[in-house]
XYZ file of N, CA and C in Angstrom:
399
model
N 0.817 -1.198 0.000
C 0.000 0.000 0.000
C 0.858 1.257 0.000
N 1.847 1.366 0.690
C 2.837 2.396 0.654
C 3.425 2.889 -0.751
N 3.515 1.558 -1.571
C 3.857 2.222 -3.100
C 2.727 2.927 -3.622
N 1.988 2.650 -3.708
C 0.675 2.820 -4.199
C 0.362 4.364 -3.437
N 0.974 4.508 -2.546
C 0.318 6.188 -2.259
C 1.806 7.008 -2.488
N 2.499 6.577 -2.576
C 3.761 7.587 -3.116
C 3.176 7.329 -4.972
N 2.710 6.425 -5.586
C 2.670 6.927 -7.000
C 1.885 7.721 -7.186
N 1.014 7.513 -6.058
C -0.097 8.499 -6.251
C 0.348 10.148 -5.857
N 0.552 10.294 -4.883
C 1.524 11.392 -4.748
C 2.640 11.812 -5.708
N 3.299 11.021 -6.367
C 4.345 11.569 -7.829
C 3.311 12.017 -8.748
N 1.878 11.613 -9.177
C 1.131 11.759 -9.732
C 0.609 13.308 -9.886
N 0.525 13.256 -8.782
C -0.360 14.717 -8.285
C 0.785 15.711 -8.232
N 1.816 15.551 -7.703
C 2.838 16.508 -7.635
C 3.148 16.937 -9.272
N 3.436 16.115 -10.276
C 3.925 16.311 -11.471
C 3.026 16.645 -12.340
N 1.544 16.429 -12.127
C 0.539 17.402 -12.443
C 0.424 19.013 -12.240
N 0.756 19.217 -10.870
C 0.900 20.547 -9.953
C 1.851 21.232 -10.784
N 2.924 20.342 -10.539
C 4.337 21.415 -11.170
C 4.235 21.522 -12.675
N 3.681 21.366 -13.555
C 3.570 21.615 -14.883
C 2.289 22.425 -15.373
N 1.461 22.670 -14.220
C 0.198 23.264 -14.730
C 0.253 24.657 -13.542
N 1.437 24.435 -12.634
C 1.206 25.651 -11.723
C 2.447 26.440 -11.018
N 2.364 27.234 -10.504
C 4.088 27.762 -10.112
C 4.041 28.614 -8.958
N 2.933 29.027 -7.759
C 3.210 29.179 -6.619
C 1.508 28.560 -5.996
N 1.851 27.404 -4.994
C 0.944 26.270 -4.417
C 0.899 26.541 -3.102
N -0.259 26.261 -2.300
C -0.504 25.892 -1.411
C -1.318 24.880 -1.061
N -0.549 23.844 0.421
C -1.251 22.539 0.341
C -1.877 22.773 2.181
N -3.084 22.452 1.757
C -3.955 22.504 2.981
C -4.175 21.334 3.561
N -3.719 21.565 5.026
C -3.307 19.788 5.989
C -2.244 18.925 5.333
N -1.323 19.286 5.328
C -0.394 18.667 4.739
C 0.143 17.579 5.896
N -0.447 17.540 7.038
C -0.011 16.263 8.418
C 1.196 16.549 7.978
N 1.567 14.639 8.168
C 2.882 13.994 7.710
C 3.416 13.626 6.527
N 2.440 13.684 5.304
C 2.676 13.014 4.170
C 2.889 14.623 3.198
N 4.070 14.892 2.910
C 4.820 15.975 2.519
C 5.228 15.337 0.935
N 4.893 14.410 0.790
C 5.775 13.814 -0.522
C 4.835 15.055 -1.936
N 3.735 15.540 -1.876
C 3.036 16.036 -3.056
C 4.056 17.786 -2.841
N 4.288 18.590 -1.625
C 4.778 19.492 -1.512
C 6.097 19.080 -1.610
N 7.329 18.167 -1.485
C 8.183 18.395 -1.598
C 8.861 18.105 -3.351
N 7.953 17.451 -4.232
C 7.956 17.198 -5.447
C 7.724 18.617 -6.180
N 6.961 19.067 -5.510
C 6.188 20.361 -6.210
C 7.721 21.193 -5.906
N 8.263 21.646 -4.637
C 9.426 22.340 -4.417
C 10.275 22.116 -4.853
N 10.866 20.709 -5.303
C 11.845 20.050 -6.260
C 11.510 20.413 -7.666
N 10.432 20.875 -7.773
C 10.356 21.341 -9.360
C 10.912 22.965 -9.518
N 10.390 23.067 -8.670
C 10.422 25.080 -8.477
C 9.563 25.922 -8.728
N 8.510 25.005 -7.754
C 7.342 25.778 -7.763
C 7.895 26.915 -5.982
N 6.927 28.092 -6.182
C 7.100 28.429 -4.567
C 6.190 27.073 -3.924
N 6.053 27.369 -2.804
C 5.538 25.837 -1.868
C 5.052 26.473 -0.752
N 3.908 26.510 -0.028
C 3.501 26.330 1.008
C 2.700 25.427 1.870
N 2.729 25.373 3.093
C 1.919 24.124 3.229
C 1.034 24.593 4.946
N -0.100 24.448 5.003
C -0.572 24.626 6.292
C -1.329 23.301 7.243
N -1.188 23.474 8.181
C -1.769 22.071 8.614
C -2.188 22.800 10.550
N -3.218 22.240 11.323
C -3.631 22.967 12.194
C -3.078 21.928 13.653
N -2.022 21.745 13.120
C -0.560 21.226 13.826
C 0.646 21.758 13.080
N 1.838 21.870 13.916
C 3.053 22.407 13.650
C 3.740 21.764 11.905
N 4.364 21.794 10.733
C 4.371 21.403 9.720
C 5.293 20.923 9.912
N 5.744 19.919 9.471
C 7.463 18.841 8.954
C 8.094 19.499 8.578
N 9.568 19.826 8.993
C 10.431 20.260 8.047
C 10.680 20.024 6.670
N 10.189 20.859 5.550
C 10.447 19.870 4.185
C 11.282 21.046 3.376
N 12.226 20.967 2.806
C 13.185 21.363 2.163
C 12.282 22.557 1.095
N 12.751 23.785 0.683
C 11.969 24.330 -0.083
C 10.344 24.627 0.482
N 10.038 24.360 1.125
C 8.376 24.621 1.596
C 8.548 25.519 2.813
N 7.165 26.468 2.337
C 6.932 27.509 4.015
C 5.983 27.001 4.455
N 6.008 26.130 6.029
C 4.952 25.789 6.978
C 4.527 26.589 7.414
N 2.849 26.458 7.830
C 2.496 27.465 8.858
C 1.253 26.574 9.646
N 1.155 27.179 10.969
C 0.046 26.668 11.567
C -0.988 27.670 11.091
N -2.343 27.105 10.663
C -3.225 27.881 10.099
C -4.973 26.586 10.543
N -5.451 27.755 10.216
C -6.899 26.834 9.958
C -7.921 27.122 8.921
N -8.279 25.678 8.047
C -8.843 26.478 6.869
C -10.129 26.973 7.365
N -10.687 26.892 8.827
C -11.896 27.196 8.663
C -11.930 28.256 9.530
N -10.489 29.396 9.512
C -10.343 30.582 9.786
C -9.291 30.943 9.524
N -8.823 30.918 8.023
C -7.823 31.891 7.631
C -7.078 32.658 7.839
N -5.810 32.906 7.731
C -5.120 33.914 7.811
C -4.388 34.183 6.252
N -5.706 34.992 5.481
C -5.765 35.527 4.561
C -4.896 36.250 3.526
N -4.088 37.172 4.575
C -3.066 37.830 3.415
C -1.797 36.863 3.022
N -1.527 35.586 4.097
C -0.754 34.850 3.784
C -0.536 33.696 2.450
N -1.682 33.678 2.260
C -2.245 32.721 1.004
C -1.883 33.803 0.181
N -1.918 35.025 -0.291
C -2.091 35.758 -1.555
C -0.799 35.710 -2.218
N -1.182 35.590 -3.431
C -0.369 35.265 -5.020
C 0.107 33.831 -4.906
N -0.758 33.015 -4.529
C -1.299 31.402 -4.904
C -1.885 31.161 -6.022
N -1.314 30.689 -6.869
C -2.443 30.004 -8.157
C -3.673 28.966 -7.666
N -2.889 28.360 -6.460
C -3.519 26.916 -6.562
C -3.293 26.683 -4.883
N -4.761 26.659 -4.508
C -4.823 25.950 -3.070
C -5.633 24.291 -3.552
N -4.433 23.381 -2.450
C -4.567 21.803 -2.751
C -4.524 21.316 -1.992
N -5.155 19.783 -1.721
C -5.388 19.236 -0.858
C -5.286 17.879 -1.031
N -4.245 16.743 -0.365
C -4.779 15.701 -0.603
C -5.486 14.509 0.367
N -6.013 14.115 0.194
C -7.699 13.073 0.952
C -7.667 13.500 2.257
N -8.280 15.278 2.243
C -9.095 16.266 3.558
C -10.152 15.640 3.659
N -10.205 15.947 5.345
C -11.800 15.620 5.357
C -12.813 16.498 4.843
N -13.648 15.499 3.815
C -14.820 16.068 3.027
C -15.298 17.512 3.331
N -15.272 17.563 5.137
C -16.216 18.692 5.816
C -15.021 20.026 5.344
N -13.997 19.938 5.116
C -13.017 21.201 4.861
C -13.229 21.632 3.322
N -13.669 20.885 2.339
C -14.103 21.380 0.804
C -14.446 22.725 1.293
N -15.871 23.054 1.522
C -16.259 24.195 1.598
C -15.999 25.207 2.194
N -15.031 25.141 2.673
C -14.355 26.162 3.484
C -12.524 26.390 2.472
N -12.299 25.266 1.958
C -11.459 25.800 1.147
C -12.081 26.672 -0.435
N -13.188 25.813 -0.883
C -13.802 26.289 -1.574
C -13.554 28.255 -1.259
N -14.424 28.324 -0.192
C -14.230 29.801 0.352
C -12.252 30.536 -0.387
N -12.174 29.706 0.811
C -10.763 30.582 0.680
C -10.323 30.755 -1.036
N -10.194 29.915 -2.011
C -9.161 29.721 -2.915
C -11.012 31.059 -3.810
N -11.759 31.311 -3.716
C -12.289 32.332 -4.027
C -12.064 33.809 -3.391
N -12.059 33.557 -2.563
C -11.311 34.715 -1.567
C -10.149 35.486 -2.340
N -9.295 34.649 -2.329
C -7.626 35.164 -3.053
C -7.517 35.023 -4.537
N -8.688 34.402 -5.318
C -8.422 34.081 -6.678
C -7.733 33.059 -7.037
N -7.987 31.802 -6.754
C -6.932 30.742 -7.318
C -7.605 29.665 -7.902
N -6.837 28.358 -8.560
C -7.750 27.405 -8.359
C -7.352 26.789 -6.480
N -8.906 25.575 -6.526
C -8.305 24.874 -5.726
C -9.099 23.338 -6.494
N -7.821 22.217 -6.024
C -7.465 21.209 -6.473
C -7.452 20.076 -5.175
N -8.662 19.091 -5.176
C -8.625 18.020 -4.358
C -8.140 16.740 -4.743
N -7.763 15.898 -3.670
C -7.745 14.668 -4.259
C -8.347 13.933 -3.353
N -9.552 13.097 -3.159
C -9.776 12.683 -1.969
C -9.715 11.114 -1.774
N -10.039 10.741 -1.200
C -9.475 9.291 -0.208
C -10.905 8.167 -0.928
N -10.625 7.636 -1.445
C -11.529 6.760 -2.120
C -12.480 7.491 -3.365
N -14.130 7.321 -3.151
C -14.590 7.842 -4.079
C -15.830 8.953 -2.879
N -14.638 9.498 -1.910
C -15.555 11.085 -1.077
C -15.571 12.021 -1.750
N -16.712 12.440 -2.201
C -16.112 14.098 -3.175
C -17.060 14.946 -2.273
N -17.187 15.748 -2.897
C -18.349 17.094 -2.391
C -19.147 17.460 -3.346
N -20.427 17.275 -3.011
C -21.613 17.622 -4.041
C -20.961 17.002 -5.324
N -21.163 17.634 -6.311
C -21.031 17.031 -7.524
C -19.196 16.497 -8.022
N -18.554 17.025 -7.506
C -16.921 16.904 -6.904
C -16.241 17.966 -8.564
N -16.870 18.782 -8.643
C -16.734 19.642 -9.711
C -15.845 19.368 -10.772
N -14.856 19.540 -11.388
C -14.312 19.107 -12.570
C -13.441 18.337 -12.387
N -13.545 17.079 -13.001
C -12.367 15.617 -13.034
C -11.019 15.928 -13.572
N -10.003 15.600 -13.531
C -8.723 15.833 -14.092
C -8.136 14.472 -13.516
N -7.801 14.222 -15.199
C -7.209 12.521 -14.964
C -5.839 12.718 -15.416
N -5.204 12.666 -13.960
C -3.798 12.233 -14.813
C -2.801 11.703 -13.986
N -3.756 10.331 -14.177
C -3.564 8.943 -13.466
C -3.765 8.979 -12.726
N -3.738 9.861 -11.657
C -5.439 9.813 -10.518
C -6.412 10.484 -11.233
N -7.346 10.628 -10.060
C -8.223 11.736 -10.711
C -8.476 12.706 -9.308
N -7.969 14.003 -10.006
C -8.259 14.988 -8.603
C -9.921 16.125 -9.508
N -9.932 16.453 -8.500
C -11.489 17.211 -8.611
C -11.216 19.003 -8.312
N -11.615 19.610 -9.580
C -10.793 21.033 -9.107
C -12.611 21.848 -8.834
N -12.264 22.347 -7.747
C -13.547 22.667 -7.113
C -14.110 24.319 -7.382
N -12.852 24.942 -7.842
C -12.643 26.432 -8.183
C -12.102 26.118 -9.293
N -11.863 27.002 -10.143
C -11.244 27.647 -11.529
C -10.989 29.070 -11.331
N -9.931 30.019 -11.225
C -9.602 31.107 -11.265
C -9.340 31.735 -12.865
């Protein structure tokens, strides 16, 4: 199972870095592998999680909460992302990545989406982009 979520993670990262160039990843826990791919490309990188963040090479941690922002910090993000959040945080990222103008880009944990799980993007997973900027 461990391979299987790092391909999935190379997946999503090498999607990110070719379609985007300053990211933010919302709850990033422990599993840093989609932000540190993205920073190995040279994208900017941020990552928030509502615990202290992992040291990851190239990435700015912050303690944050998506379901109270600290707003000016996100700005000049293309792309707020997420991978398999709990369902209940969509709409509150939804919020935010309208807030600042970006997309935002899910990937979630089986087949959980939100409402209709807005536009599919297959490329070799399938993540669900919930905004379009």
């Amino acid at each position: 199972m461990a391979c299987e979520y790092k391909r999935i993670e190379s997946l999503i990262g090498a999607y990110l870095s070719k379609n985007y160039r300053d990211v933010i990843e919302i709850g990033i826990g422990r599993n840093t592998d989609v932000a540190a791919a993205c920073a190995r490309a040279g994208l900017r990188v941020r990552a928030t999680d509502i615990r202290p963040v992992p040291p990851v090479e190239g990435v700015e941690g912050r303690v944050d909460d998506v379901f109270a922002p600290d707003l000016p910090w996100y700005r000049g993000a293309d792309l707020v992302y997420a991978v398999r959040p709990g369902v209940e945080m969509v709409p509150s990222m939804i919020d935010l990545a309208r807030a600042i103008g970006c997309d935002l880009i899910v990937y979630h944990l089986g087949n959980e989406i939100y409402l209709d799980g807005g536009e599919s993007i297959d490329c070799g997973v399938v993540l669900h982009r919930y905004v379009r900027a």
